[in-house]
Coordinates of C-alpha atoms in Angstrom, one line a residue:
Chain A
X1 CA 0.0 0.0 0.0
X2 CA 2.5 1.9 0.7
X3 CA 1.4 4.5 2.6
X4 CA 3.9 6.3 3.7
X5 CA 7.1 5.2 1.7
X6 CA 7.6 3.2 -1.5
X7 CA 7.8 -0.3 0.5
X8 CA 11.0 -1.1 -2.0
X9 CA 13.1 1.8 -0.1
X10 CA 11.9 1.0 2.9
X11 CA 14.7 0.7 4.9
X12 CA 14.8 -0.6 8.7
X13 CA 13.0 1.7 10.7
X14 CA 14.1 0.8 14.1
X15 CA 17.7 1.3 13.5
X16 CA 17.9 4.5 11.3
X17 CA 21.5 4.6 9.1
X18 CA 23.1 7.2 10.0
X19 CA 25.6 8.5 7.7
X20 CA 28.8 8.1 9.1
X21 CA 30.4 11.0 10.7
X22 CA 34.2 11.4 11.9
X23 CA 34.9 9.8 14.6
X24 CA 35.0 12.1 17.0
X25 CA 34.5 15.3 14.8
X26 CA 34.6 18.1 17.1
X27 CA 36.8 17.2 19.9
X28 CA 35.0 17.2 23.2
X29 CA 36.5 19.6 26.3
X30 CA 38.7 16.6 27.6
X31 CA 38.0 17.0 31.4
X32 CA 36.7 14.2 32.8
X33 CA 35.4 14.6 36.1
X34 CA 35.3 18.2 35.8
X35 CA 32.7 20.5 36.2
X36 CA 31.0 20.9 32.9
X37 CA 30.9 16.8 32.7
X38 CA 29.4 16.8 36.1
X39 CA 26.4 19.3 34.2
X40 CA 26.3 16.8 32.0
X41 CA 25.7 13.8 34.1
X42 CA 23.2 15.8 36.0
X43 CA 21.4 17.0 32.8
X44 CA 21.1 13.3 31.8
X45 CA 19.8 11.8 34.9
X46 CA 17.0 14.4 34.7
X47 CA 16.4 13.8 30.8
X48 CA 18.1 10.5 29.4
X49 CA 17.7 12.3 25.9
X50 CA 20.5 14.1 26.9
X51 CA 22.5 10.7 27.5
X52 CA 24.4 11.3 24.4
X53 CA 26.6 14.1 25.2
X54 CA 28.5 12.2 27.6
X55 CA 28.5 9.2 25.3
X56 CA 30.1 11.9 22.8
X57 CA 32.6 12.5 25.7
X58 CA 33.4 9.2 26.6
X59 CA 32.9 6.9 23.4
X60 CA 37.0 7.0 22.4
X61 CA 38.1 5.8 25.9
X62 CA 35.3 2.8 26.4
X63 CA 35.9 1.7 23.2
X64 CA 39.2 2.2 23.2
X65 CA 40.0 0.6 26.4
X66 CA 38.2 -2.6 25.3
X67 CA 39.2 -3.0 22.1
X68 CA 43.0 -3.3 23.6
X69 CA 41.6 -5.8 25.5
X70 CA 39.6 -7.8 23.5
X71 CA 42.1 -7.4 20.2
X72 CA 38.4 -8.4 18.8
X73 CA 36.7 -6.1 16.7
X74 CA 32.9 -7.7 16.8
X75 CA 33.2 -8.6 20.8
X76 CA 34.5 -4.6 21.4
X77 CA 31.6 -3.5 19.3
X78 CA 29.6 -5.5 21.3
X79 CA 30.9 -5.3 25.1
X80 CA 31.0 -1.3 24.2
X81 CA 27.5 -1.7 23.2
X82 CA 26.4 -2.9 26.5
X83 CA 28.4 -0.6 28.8
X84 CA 26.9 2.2 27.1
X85 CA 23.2 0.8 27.5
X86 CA 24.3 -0.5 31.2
X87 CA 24.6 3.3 31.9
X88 CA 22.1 4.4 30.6
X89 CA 20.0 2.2 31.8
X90 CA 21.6 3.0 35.5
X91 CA 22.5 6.4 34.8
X92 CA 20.3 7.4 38.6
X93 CA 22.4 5.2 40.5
X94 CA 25.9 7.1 39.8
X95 CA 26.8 9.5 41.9
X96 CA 29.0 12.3 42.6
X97 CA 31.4 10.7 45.4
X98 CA 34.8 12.7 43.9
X99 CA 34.9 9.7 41.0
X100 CA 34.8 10.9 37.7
X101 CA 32.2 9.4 35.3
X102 CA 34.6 8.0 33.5
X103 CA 36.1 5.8 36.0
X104 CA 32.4 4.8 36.6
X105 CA 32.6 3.9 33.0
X106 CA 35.3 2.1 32.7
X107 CA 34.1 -0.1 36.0
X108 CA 31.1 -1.2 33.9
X109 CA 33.7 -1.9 30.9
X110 CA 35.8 -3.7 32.9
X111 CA 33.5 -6.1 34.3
X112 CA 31.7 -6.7 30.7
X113 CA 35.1 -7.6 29.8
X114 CA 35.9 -9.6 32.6
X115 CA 31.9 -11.7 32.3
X116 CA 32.9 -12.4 28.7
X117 CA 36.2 -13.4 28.9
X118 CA 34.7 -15.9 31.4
X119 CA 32.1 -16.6 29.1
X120 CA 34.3 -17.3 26.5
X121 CA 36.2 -19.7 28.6
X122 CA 33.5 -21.3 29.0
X123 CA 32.6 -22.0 25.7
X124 CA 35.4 -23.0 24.4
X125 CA 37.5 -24.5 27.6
X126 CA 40.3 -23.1 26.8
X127 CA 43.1 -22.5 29.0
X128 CA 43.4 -19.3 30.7
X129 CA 45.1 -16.7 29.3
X130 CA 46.8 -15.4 32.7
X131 CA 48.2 -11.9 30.9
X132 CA 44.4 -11.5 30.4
X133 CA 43.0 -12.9 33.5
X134 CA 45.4 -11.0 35.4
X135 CA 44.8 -7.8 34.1
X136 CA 40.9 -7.7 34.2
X137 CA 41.1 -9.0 37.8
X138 CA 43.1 -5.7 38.4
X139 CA 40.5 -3.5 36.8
X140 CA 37.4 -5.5 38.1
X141 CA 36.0 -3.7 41.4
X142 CA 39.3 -1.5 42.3
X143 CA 41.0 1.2 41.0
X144 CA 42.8 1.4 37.7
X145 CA 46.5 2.2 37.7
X146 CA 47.6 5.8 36.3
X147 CA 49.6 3.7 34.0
X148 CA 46.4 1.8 32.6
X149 CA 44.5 5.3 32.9
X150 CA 47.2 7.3 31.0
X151 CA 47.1 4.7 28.8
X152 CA 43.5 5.7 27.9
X153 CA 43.5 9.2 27.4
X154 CA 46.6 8.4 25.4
X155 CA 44.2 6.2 23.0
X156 CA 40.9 8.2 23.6
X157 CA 42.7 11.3 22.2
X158 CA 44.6 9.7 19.2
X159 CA 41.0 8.5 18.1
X160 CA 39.8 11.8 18.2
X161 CA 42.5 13.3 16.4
X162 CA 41.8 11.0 13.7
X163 CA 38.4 12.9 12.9
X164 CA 40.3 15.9 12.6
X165 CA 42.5 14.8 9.9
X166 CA 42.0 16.5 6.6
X167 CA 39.6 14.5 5.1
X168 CA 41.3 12.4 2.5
X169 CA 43.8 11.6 5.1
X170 CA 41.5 10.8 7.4
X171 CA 39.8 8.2 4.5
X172 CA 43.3 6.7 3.9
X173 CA 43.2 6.0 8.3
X174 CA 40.1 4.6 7.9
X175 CA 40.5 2.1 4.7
X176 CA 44.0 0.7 5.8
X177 CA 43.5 0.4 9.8
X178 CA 39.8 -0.1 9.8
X179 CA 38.6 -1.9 7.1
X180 CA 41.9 -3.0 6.5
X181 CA 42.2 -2.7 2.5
X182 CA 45.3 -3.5 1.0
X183 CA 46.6 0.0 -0.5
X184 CA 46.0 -1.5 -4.3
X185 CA 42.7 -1.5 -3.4
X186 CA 42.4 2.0 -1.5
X187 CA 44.3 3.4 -4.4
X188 CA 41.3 2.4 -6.9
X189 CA 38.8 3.9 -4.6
X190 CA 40.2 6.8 -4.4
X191 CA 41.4 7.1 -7.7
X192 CA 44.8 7.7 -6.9
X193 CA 48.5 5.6 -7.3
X194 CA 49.7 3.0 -4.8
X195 CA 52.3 5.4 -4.2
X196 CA 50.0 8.7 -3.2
X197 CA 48.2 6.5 -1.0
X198 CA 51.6 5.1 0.7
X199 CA 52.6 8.9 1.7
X200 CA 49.1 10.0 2.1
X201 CA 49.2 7.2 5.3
X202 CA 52.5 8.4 6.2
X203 CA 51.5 12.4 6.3
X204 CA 48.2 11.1 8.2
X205 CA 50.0 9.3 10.7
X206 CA 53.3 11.9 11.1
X207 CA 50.9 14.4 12.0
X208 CA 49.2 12.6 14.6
X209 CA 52.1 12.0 16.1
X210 CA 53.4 15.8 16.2
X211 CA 49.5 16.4 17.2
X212 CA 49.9 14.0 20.0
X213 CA 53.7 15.1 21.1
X214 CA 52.4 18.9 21.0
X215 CA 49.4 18.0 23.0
X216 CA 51.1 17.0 26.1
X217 CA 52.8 19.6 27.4
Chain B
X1 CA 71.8 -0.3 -1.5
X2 CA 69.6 2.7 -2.0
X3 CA 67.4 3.7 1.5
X4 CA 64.1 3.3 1.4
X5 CA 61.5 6.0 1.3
X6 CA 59.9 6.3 5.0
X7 CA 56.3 5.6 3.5
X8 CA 57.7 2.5 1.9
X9 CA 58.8 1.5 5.2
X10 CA 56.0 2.4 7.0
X11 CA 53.6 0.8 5.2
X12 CA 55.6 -2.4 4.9
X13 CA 55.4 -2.8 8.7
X14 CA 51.9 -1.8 8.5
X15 CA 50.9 -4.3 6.1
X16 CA 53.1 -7.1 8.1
X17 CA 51.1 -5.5 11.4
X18 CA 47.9 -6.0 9.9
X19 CA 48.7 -9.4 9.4
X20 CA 50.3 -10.7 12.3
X21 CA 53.6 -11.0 10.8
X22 CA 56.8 -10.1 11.8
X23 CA 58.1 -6.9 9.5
X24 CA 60.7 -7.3 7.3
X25 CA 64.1 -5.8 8.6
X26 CA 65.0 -3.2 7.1
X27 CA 68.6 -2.5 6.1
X28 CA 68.6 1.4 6.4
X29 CA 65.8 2.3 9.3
X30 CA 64.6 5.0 9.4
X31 CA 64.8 6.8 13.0
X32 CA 61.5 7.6 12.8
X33 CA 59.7 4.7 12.4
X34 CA 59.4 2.9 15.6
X35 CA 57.4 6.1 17.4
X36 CA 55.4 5.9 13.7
X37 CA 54.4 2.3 14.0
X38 CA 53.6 2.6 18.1
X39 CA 51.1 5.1 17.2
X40 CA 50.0 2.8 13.8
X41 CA 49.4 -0.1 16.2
X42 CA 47.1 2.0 18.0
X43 CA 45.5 3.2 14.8
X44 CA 44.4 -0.4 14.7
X45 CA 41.7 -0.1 17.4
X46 CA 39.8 2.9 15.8
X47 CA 36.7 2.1 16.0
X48 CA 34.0 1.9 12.6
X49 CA 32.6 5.1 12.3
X50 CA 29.2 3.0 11.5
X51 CA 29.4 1.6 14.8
X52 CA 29.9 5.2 16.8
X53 CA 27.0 6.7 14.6
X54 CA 24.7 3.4 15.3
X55 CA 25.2 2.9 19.1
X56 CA 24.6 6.6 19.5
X57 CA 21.1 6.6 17.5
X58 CA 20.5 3.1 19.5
X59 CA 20.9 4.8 23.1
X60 CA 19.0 8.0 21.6
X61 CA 15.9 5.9 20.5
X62 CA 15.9 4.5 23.9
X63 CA 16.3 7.2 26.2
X64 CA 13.8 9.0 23.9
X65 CA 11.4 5.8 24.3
X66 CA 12.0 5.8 28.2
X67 CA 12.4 9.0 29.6
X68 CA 12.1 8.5 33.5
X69 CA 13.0 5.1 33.2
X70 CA 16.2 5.1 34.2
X71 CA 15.4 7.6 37.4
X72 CA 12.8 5.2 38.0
X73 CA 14.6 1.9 38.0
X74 CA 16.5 3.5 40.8
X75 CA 13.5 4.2 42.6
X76 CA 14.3 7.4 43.0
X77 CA 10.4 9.0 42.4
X78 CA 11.6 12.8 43.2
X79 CA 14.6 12.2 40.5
X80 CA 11.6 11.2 38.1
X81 CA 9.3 14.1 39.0
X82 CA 12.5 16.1 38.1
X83 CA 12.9 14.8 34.8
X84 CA 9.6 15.3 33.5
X85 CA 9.0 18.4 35.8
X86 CA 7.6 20.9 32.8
X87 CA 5.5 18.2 31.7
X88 CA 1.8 17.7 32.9
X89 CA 1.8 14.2 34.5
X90 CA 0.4 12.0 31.8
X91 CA 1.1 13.1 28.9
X92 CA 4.1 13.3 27.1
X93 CA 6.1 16.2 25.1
X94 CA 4.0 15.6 22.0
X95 CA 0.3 15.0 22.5
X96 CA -2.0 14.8 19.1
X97 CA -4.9 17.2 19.7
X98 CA -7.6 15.9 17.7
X99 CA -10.7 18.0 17.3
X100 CA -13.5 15.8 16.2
X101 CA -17.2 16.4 15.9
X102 CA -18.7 14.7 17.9
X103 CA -15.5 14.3 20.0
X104 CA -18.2 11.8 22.5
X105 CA -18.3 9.9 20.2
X106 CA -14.9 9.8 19.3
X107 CA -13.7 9.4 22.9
X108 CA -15.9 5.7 22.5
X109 CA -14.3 4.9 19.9
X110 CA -10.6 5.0 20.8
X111 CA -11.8 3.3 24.1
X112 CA -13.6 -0.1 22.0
X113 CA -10.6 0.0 19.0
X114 CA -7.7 0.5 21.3
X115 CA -8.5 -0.3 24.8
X116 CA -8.1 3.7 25.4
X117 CA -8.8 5.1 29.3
X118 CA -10.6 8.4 29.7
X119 CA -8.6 10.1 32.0
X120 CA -10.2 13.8 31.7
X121 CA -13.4 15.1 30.0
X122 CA -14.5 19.0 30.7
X123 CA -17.8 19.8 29.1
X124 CA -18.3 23.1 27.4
X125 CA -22.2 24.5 29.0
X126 CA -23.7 23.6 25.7
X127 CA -22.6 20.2 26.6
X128 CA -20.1 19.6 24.2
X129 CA -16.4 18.5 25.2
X130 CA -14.4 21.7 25.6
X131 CA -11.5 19.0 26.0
X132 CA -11.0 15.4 27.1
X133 CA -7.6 13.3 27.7
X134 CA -7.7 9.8 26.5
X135 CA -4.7 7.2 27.5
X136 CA -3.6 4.9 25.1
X137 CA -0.8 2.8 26.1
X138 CA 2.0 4.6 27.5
X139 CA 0.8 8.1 25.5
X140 CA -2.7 9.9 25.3
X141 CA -5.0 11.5 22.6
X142 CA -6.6 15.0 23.4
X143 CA -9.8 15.5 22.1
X144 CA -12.3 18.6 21.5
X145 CA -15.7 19.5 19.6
X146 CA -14.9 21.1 16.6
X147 CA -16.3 24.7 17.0
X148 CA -16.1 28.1 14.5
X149 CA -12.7 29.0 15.8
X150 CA -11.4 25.2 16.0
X151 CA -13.2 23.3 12.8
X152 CA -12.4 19.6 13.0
X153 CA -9.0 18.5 12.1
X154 CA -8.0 15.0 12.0
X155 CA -4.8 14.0 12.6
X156 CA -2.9 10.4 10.7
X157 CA -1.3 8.9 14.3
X158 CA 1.1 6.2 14.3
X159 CA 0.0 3.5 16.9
X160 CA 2.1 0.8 18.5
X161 CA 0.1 -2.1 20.1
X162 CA 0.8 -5.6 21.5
X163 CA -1.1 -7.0 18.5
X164 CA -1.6 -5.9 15.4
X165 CA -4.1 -8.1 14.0
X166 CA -6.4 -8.2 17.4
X167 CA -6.3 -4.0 17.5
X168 CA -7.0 -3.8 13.7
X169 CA -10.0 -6.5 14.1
X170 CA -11.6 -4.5 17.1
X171 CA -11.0 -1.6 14.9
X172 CA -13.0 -2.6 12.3
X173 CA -15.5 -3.5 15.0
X174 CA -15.5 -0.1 16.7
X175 CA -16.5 1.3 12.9
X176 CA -13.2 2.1 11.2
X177 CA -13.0 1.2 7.4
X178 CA -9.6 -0.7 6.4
X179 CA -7.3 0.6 4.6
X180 CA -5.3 -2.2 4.5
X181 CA -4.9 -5.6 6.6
X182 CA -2.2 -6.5 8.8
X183 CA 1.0 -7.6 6.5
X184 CA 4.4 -7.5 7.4
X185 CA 6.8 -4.9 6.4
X186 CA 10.0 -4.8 5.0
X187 CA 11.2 -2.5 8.0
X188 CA 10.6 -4.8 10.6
X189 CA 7.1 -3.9 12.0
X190 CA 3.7 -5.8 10.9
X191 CA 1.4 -3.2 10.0
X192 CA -2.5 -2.3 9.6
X193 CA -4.4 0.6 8.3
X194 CA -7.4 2.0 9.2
X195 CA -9.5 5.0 8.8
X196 CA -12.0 5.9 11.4
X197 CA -15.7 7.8 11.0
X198 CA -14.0 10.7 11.6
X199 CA -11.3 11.3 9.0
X200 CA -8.4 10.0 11.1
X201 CA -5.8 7.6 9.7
X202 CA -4.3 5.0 12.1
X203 CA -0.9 3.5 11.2
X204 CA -1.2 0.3 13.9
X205 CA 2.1 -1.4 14.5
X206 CA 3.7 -4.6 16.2
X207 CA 7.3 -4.5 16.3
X208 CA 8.6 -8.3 14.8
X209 CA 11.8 -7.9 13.2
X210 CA 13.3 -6.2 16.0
X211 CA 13.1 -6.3 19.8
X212 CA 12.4 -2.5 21.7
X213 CA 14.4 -2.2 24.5
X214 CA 12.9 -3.1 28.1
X215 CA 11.0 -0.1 28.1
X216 CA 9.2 -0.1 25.5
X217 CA 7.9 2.0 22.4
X218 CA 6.3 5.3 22.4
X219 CA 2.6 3.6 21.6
X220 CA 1.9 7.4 20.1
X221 CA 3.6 8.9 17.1
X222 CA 1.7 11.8 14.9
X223 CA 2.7 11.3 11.3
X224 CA 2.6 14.4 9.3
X225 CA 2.4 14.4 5.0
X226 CA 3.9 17.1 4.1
X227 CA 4.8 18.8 0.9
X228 CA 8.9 19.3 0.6
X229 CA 8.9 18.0 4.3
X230 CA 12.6 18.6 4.4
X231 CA 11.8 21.9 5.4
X232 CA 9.7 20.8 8.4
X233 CA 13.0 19.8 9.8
X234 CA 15.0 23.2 10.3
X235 CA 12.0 24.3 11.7
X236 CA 11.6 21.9 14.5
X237 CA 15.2 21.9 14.8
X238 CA 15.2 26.0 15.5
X239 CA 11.7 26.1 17.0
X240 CA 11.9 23.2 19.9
X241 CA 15.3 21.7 19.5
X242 CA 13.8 18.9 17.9
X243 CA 16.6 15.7 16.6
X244 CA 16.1 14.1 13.6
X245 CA 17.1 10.4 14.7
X246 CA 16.8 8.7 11.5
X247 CA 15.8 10.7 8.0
X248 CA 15.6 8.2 4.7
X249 CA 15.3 10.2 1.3
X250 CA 14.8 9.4 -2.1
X251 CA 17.0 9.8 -4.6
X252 CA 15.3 13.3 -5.9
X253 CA 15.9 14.8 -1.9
X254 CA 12.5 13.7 -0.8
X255 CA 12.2 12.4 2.6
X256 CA 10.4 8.9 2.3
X257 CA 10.5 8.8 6.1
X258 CA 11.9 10.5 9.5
X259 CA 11.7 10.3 12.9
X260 CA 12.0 13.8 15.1
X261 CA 12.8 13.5 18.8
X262 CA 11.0 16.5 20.7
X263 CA 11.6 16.1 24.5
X264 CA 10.6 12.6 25.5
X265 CA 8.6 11.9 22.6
X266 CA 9.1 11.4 18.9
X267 CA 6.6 12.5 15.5
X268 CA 7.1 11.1 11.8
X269 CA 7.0 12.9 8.5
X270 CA 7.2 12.1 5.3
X271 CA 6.9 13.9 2.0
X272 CA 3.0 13.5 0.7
X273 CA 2.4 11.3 -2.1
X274 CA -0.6 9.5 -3.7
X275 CA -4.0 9.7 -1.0
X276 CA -1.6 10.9 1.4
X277 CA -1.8 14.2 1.4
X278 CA -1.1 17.1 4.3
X279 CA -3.6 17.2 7.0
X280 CA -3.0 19.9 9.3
X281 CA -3.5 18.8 12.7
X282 CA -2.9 20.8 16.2
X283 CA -0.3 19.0 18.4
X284 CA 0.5 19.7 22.3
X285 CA 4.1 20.2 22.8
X286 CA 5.2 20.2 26.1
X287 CA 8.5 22.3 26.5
X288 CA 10.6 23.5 29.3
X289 CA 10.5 27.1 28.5
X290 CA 7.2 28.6 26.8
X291 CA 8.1 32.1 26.5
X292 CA 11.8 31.0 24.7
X293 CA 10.2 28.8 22.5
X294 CA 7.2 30.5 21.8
X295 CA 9.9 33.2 20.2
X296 CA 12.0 30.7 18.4
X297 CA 9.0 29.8 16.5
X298 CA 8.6 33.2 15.4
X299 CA 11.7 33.2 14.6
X300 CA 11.7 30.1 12.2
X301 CA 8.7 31.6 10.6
X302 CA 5.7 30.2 12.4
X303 CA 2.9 32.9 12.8
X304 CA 1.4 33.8 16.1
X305 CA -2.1 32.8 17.4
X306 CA -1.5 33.4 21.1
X307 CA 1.0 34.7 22.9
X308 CA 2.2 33.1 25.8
X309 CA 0.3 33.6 29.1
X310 CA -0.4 31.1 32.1
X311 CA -3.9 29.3 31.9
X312 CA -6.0 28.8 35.3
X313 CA -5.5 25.0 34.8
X314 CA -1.5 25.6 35.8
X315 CA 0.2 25.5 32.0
X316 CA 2.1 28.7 30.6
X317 CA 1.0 27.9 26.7
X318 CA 0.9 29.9 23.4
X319 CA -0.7 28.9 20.6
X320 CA 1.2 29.0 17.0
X321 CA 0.7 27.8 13.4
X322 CA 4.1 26.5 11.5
X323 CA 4.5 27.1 7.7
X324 CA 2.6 23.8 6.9
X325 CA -0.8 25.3 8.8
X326 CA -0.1 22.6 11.2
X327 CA -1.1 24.3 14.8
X328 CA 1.2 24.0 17.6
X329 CA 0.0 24.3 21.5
X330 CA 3.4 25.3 23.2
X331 CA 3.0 24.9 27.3
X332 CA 5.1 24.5 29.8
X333 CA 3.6 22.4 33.3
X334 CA 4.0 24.9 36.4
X335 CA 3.0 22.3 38.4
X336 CA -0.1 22.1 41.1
X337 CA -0.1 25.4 43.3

């Protein structure tokens, strides 16, 4: 019938596609545990609309921090996934006790990572990893190292900085570390030479690294 | 034998990164590869834009779909009284206001086709209904009497139910004509149509592709037809700070479909086509700030039909018509005095 779209380009409805922004475009005031994110926090207990501004904040260092733990690119989507719908969905219960929501966070990230990994283990009986085991019994229910936390920030910010690059660097990021093309193949989608491509990926990631060097002083 | 360039380097130990291998050694070098590569093994975590954009709209559709929810799962009542504190308790920040004639009879009919509870009915002294609130789910229909200065104005509503093909069936019963039978859509949802005696369209829903989350859906959605609705948009975006959570268009620019996020509630559009042609309809919009957004909508070119002022019932409301003709009851809850 067709009553409201053509039923042929109806697409999903419950999951609109969002076209893909930078990751991370616009670079959030990097202050956890400061006092705008603690507006935030309250703004999003009264109204979980406003949820996603501190997901925007935060997003680089959850995922971040799992993905180096996992080294699993569907179980980090996933694990991230629920941390982020864990808070929400216990956004009342967190409170202001001089810990910053981020360490909040990163306890619900730990402990997904720590129920899967034991999941896993499960499923497969596989012997334990103990450089795993070890370090998620660290992070599950006590505090995390500055090391570990430094650690991060270091990753949270690099991520950010890639959705600043200009943009066909930023592309040239995404097709070789992300989707992992081969640079043949990134070459004929951007209609460039094997060899543009090579220093395009080496400009991208030289200026991250001056980016990152200038950034901590 | 002749160095090698630094991006021939590089990429050779990305490529043997990328695939677990051990990277060639290289004769010559370069000095600046190893604080290159440290950061290029970090670069291997960045996460899929995709996946950013599609948790975020995820975690907006349900905190849209459950404001209070999480305040209430920690009990906390006063933390939920908070969050919805401009709102009048009941009703949500988009309420269709649908002015029937005679709204009685309406009222009878949203109870029998879709199990709706009167909550409120104020009778004018000629004995017509000067307005009436009727729940419906977790969101409620306001109703009136069409009169000279309010002529009827049905509204096309978007209705989520448990059952789809038991809501359409008492439906029917209650009076309404079909428009079509339950079938299930490419998008996930099986879906009725049904036109009632009094000129509204009803778009019922059951959700079976895909699973809400634990709070539910928003059982209420106006839909608006609209000619070039991608200008509705701006409008709700600079009138009430309204989020467009998912907009499909054509190929020609013509929104086939979007969702707009006003407060705790959501309204659909789509461009009109075919019978589906713009209705304008009058919606309640609950808001925290009348006055402020009473002027933004002046501002994005909706024309005035009352100013703001506070109501003996405890809302601060104006009253405004957007470029469509669709009429827009701003208010803001002051709560009981």
């Amino acid at each position: 019938m067709g009553r409201r779209k053509p039923a042929s380009k109806a697409p999903p409805k419950r999951l609109p596609k969002t076209l893909p922004k930078a990751a991370g475009a616009g670079v959030p005031p990097d202050t956890p545990g400061g006092a705008d994110e603690r507006a935030l926090v309250v703004a999003a207990q009264n109204d979980p609309a406003k949820f996603d501004a501190l997901y925007e904040l935060h997003f680089e260092r959850i995922y971040g921090f799992i993905s180096s733990r996992t080294r699993d690119r569907t179980t980090a989507e996933d694990l991230t996934s629920t941390v982020f719908h864990k808070a929400l969905e216990n956004l009342a219960k967190y409170e202001w006790r001089g810990v910053p929501f981020a360490a909040w966070l990163l306890r619900i990230a730990a402990n997904a990572i720590a129920d899967q990994a034991k999941r896993a283990r499960r499923e497969t009986a596989l012997e334990d990893d103990p450089r795993e085991s070890a370090a998620t019994a660290n992070l599950r229910g006590s505090e995390m190292r500055g090391e570990e936390l430094r650690a991060i920030e270091h990753r949270a910010r690099l991520f950010r900085l890639v959705g600043e690059l200009p943009e066909v660097q930023k592309q040239v990021i995404f097709e070789r570390f992300v989707e992992q093309r081969s640079i043949a193949e990134i070459a004929a989608r951007l209609g460039k030479t094997a060899g543009a491509i090579k220093q395009l990926q080496l400009r991208a990631v030289q200026r991250l690294r001056a980016q990152m060097e200038g950034g901590h002083g | 034998m002749a160095k090698r360039s630094l991006a021939l380097q590089l990429d050779e130990a990305v490529q043997a990164m990328l695939v677990s291998l051990p990277p060639r050694p290289e004769t010559a070098p370069d000095r600046e590869l190893p604080p290159l590569m440290e950061l290029a093994r970090e670069l291997r975590l960045l996460p899929r834009p995709e996946f950013r954009a599609g948790l975020k709209t995820e975690l907006q559709r349900r905190a849209t779909m459950s404001e209070g929810t999480a305040a209430s799962a920690a009990g906390t009542g006063q933390a939920q009284a908070k969050a919805l504190h401009y709102q009048r308790p009941g009703l949500t920040a988009i309420t269709p206001y649908i002015i029937v004639r005679p709204a009685a009879q309406f009222m009878e009919f949203l109870k029998s086709a879709f199990d709706g509870i009167e909550k409120l009915r104020m009778p004018a002294p000629d004995n017509s209904i000067m307005h009436a609130e009727v729940e419906i789910g977790n969101g409620a229909i306001e109703v009136s009497d069409g009169n000279e200065q309010y002529p009827p104005a049905p509204a096309d509503i978007h209705l989520y139910v448990k059952d789809v093909d038991a809501t359409y069936a008492k439906a029917l019963v209650a009076g309404a004509t079909s428009l079509h039978a339950p079938v299930n859509q490419s998008y996930g949802d099986r879906e009725a149509s049904v036109r009632d005696a009094f000129g509204n369209n009803w778009y019922i829903a059951t959700p079976i592709g895909w699973t809400p989350g634990p709070e539910g859906l928003r059982s209420i959605q106006p839909f608006l037809h609209l000619h070039e609705a991608q200008k509705m948009i701006p409008f709700l975006e600079s009138a009430f700070g309204a989020e467009a959570m998912g907009v499909h268009k054509s190929n020609e620019g013509l929104i086939l479909h979007a969702t707009i996020r006003i407060g705790n509630a959501t309204l659909e559009i789509s461009e009109a086509h075919g019978e589906h042609q713009p209705k304008p309809c009058h919606l309640h919009v609950y808001v925290p700030d009348t006055d402020a957004c009473y002027d933004r909508t002046m501002q994005a070119g909706a024309t005035s039909v009352e100013v703001p002022q506070d109501k003996p019932y405890g809302d601060r409301s104006a009253g405004v018509k957007d470029p469509f003709g669709n009429s827009w009851f701003i208010a803001t809850w002051q709560g009981t005095k």
